[in-house]
C-alpha positions as CSV (number, residue, x, y, z in Angstrom):
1,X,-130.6,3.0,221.2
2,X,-132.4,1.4,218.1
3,X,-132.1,2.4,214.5
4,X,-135.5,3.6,214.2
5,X,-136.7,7.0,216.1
6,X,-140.2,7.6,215.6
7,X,-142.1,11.2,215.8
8,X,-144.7,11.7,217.9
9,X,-145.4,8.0,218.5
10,X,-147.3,5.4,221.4
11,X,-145.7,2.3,220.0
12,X,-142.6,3.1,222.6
13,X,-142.5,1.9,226.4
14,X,-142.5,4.4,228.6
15,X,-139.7,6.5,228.5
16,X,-137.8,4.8,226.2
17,X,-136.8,4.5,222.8
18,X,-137.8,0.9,222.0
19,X,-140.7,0.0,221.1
20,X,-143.7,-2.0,222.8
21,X,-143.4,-5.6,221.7
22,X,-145.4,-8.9,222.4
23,X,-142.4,-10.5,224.2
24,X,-142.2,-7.6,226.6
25,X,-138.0,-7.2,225.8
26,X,-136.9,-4.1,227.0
27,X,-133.2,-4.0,226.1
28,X,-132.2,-2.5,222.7
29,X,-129.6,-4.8,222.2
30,X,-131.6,-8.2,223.0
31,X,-134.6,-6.5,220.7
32,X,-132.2,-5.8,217.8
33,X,-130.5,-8.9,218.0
34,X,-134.4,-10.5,217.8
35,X,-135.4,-8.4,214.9
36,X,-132.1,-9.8,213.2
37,X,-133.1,-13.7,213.7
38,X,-136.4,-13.0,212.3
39,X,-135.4,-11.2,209.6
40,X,-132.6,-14.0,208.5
41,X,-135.2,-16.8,208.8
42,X,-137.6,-14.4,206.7
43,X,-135.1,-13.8,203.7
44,X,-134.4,-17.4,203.7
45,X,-138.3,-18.2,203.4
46,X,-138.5,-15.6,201.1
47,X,-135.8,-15.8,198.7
48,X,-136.4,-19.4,197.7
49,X,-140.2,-18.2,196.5
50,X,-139.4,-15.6,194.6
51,X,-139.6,-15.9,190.4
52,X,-140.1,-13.8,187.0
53,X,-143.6,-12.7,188.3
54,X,-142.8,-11.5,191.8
55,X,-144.5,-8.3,192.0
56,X,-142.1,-6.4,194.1
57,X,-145.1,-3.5,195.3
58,X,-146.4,-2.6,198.3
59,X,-148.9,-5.2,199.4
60,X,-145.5,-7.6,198.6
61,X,-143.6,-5.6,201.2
62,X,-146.4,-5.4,203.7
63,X,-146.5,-8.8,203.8
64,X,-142.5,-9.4,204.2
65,X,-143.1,-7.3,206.9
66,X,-146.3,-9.1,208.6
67,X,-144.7,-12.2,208.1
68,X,-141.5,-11.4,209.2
69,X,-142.1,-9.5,212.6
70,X,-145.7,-10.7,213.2
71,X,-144.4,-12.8,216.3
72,X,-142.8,-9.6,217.6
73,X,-145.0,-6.2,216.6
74,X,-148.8,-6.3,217.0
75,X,-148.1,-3.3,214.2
76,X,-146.4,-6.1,211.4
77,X,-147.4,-5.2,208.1
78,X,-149.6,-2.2,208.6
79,X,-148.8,1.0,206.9
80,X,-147.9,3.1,209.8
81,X,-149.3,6.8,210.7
82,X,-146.3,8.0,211.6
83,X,-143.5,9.6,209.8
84,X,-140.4,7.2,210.7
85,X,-136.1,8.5,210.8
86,X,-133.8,6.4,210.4
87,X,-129.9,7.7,211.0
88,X,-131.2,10.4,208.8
89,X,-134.7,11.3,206.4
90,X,-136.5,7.8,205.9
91,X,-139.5,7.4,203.8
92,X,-142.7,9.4,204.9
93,X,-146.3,7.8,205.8
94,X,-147.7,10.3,203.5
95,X,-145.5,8.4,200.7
96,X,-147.2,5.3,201.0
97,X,-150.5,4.5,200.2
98,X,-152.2,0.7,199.3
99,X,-154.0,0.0,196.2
């Protein structure tokens, strides 16, 4: 099972709790273990860029996120519409809004 449990959400294969990906994995272990690799190539692209004026808002995360999962989500970096758990309360769509 994944770390993530959406509510009321299509991004998931049928029946399943892991969610529909451009690779087409369909084991939660080989997916998480993906999602790791990209994330450690994406802190190490990102951590060398940033500087005193890093603005650390939204569009900055959405764009972690794009750049970082892009290859793997057609959903990367887009606010989602759906409230999102994680373990326990996570942060609501309603939350987040772009300026």
């Amino acid at each position: 099972m994944l770390k993530y449990q959406f509510q009321q959400s299509l991004i998931y294969q049928p029946n399943t709790d892991i969610p529909i990906n451009k690779l087409g994995i369909t084991d939660a272990q080989i997916l998480t273990e993906f999602e790791n690799d990209l994330l450690d190539s994406a802190f190490k692209q990102y951590a060398t860029q940033l500087d005193a004026d890093t603005q650390f808002n939204l569009d900055y995360f959405c764009s972690i996120h794009r750049y970082t999962f892009q290859s793997l989500y057609d959903w990367a970096g887009v606010i989602r519409s759906h409230d999102m758990d994680w373990l326990e309360s996570f942060v609501h769509k309603d939350t987040l809004k772009c300026d």
